[in-house]
Amino acid sequence: GKQNKLEVLRSTSVGMFLGGDRIEDVLLPFKSIPQGLEVGDDIDVFVYTDAEDRAFATTLTPKIELDSYAALEVAAVASMGVFFDMGIEKSLFVPAKEQNAPVKVGDKRIVYMFVDPKTQRLLGSMKWREFCFKEDPEFEVKQKVKVMIGEQTDLGRNVLIENEWYGLIYANEIFEKLEIGDERDAYIKT
């Protein structure tokens, strides 16, 4: 679920196996191997597991990493959950219990990525507000902050503030068309 700098340990018929301080035998498939990479070289990769819990690496940069938030697009909808496009070969699965509203292919939502404690697999949650810091932030009134625009509510728009806290922009404080995932400068009002 994170970018890692790993060493090429060996080359095989299916790709190169990588390893590092805490991880070994991560397969970098041939399609992801940059030209000139050799055994002993270091390479920056994103590590994930497949459906059979095998460790894979990719040189593609994902749109989201472990313990972070991103606005992702729905790639597929199934009865057991939703799959979001992470920008790599693998989609991020959001189980039905982690959904807060129905979605369809092409919809964009803020998603939080975490490791399921039971299966040790990467999962996503559309209930991103539950993962934000719970203690009161030490913002000042009129302080400039970065926000990511979330879903529409009866009062306005939910927002992710500084990638750590959630907040709300009231409808009467919105002066432009906003889409989920838009990033803006905003100012703390209360």
CSV table of C-alpha atoms in Angstrom, one decimal, residues 83-179:
chain,number,residue,atom,x,y,z
A,83,PHE,CA,-14.1,-1.1,-7.2
A,84,PHE,CA,-12.3,2.2,-7.6
A,85,ASP,CA,-9.7,3.1,-10.1
A,86,MET,CA,-6.4,3.5,-8.3
A,87,GLY,CA,-4.4,4.3,-11.4
A,88,ILE,CA,-2.6,0.9,-11.4
A,89,GLU,CA,-3.4,-2.6,-12.6
A,90,LYS,CA,-5.4,-3.3,-9.4
A,91,SER,CA,-8.6,-1.6,-8.4
A,92,LEU,CA,-9.3,-0.6,-4.8
A,93,PHE,CA,-12.2,-2.7,-3.3
A,94,VAL,CA,-14.7,-0.9,-1.1
A,95,PRO,CA,-17.0,-3.5,0.5
A,96,ALA,CA,-20.7,-2.8,0.8
A,97,LYS,CA,-20.3,-2.2,4.6
A,98,GLU,CA,-17.8,0.7,3.8
A,99,GLN,CA,-20.2,2.5,1.4
A,100,ASN,CA,-22.2,5.4,2.6
A,101,ALA,CA,-24.3,5.9,-0.6
A,102,PRO,CA,-25.1,4.1,-3.8
A,103,VAL,CA,-22.7,4.8,-6.7
A,104,LYS,CA,-22.5,3.9,-10.4
A,105,VAL,CA,-19.6,3.5,-12.8
A,106,GLY,CA,-18.0,6.9,-13.5
A,107,ASP,CA,-19.0,8.5,-10.1
A,108,LYS,CA,-16.2,10.1,-8.1
A,109,ARG,CA,-16.0,9.9,-4.4
A,110,ILE,CA,-13.5,10.6,-1.6
A,111,VAL,CA,-12.1,7.2,-0.4
A,112,TYR,CA,-9.8,6.3,2.5
A,113,MET,CA,-7.4,3.3,2.0
A,114,PHE,CA,-6.6,1.0,5.0
A,115,VAL,CA,-5.6,-2.5,5.8
A,116,ASP,CA,-8.4,-4.9,6.8
A,117,PRO,CA,-7.3,-6.2,10.2
A,118,LYS,CA,-9.0,-9.6,9.5
A,119,THR,CA,-7.6,-10.3,6.0
A,120,GLN,CA,-4.6,-8.0,5.9
A,121,ARG,CA,-5.7,-6.8,2.4
A,122,LEU,CA,-5.9,-3.2,1.2
A,123,LEU,CA,-9.5,-1.9,1.3
A,124,GLY,CA,-11.2,1.4,0.8
A,125,SER,CA,-13.9,3.2,2.6
A,126,MET,CA,-16.3,5.8,1.4
A,127,LYS,CA,-17.0,6.6,5.0
A,128,TRP,CA,-13.8,8.7,5.0
A,129,ARG,CA,-14.9,11.0,7.8
A,130,GLU,CA,-14.7,8.1,10.3
A,131,PHE,CA,-10.9,8.0,9.6
A,132,CYS,CA,-10.3,11.7,10.2
A,133,PHE,CA,-8.7,13.0,13.4
A,134,LYS,CA,-11.3,13.2,16.2
A,135,GLU,CA,-9.6,15.8,18.4
A,136,ASP,CA,-10.3,19.5,17.8
A,137,PRO,CA,-7.8,21.0,15.3
A,138,GLU,CA,-6.0,24.2,16.4
A,139,PHE,CA,-7.2,26.4,13.6
A,140,GLU,CA,-7.7,30.1,13.9
A,141,VAL,CA,-10.7,32.0,12.5
A,142,LYS,CA,-9.8,33.3,9.0
A,143,GLN,CA,-6.9,30.8,8.7
A,144,LYS,CA,-6.2,29.7,5.1
A,145,VAL,CA,-6.4,25.9,4.6
A,146,LYS,CA,-6.4,23.4,1.7
A,147,VAL,CA,-9.6,21.4,1.3
A,148,MET,CA,-10.8,18.6,-0.9
A,149,ILE,CA,-14.4,18.9,-1.8
A,150,GLY,CA,-16.6,16.0,-0.7
A,151,GLU,CA,-20.2,15.0,-1.2
A,152,GLN,CA,-23.2,17.3,-1.2
A,153,THR,CA,-25.3,17.5,2.0
A,154,ASP,CA,-28.5,19.3,3.0
A,155,LEU,CA,-26.4,22.0,4.5
A,156,GLY,CA,-23.6,22.4,1.9
A,157,ARG,CA,-20.5,20.3,1.1
A,158,ASN,CA,-18.5,18.0,3.3
A,159,VAL,CA,-14.7,18.8,2.9
A,160,LEU,CA,-11.5,17.1,3.9
A,161,ILE,CA,-9.3,19.8,5.5
A,162,GLU,CA,-5.5,19.5,5.2
A,163,ASN,CA,-5.9,15.7,4.6
A,164,GLU,CA,-6.6,15.2,8.3
A,165,TRP,CA,-9.9,16.7,9.5
A,166,TYR,CA,-13.4,16.9,8.1
A,167,GLY,CA,-15.5,20.0,7.9
A,168,LEU,CA,-18.4,21.6,6.1
A,169,ILE,CA,-18.7,24.5,3.7
A,170,TYR,CA,-22.3,25.9,4.0
A,171,ALA,CA,-24.2,26.2,0.8
A,172,ASN,CA,-24.5,30.0,1.2
A,173,GLU,CA,-20.6,30.2,1.3
A,174,ILE,CA,-20.2,28.4,-2.0
A,175,PHE,CA,-19.8,30.8,-5.0
A,176,GLU,CA,-18.7,28.4,-7.8
A,177,LYS,CA,-19.6,25.0,-9.2
A,178,LEU,CA,-17.7,22.3,-7.2
A,179,GLU,CA,-17.2,18.7,-8.0
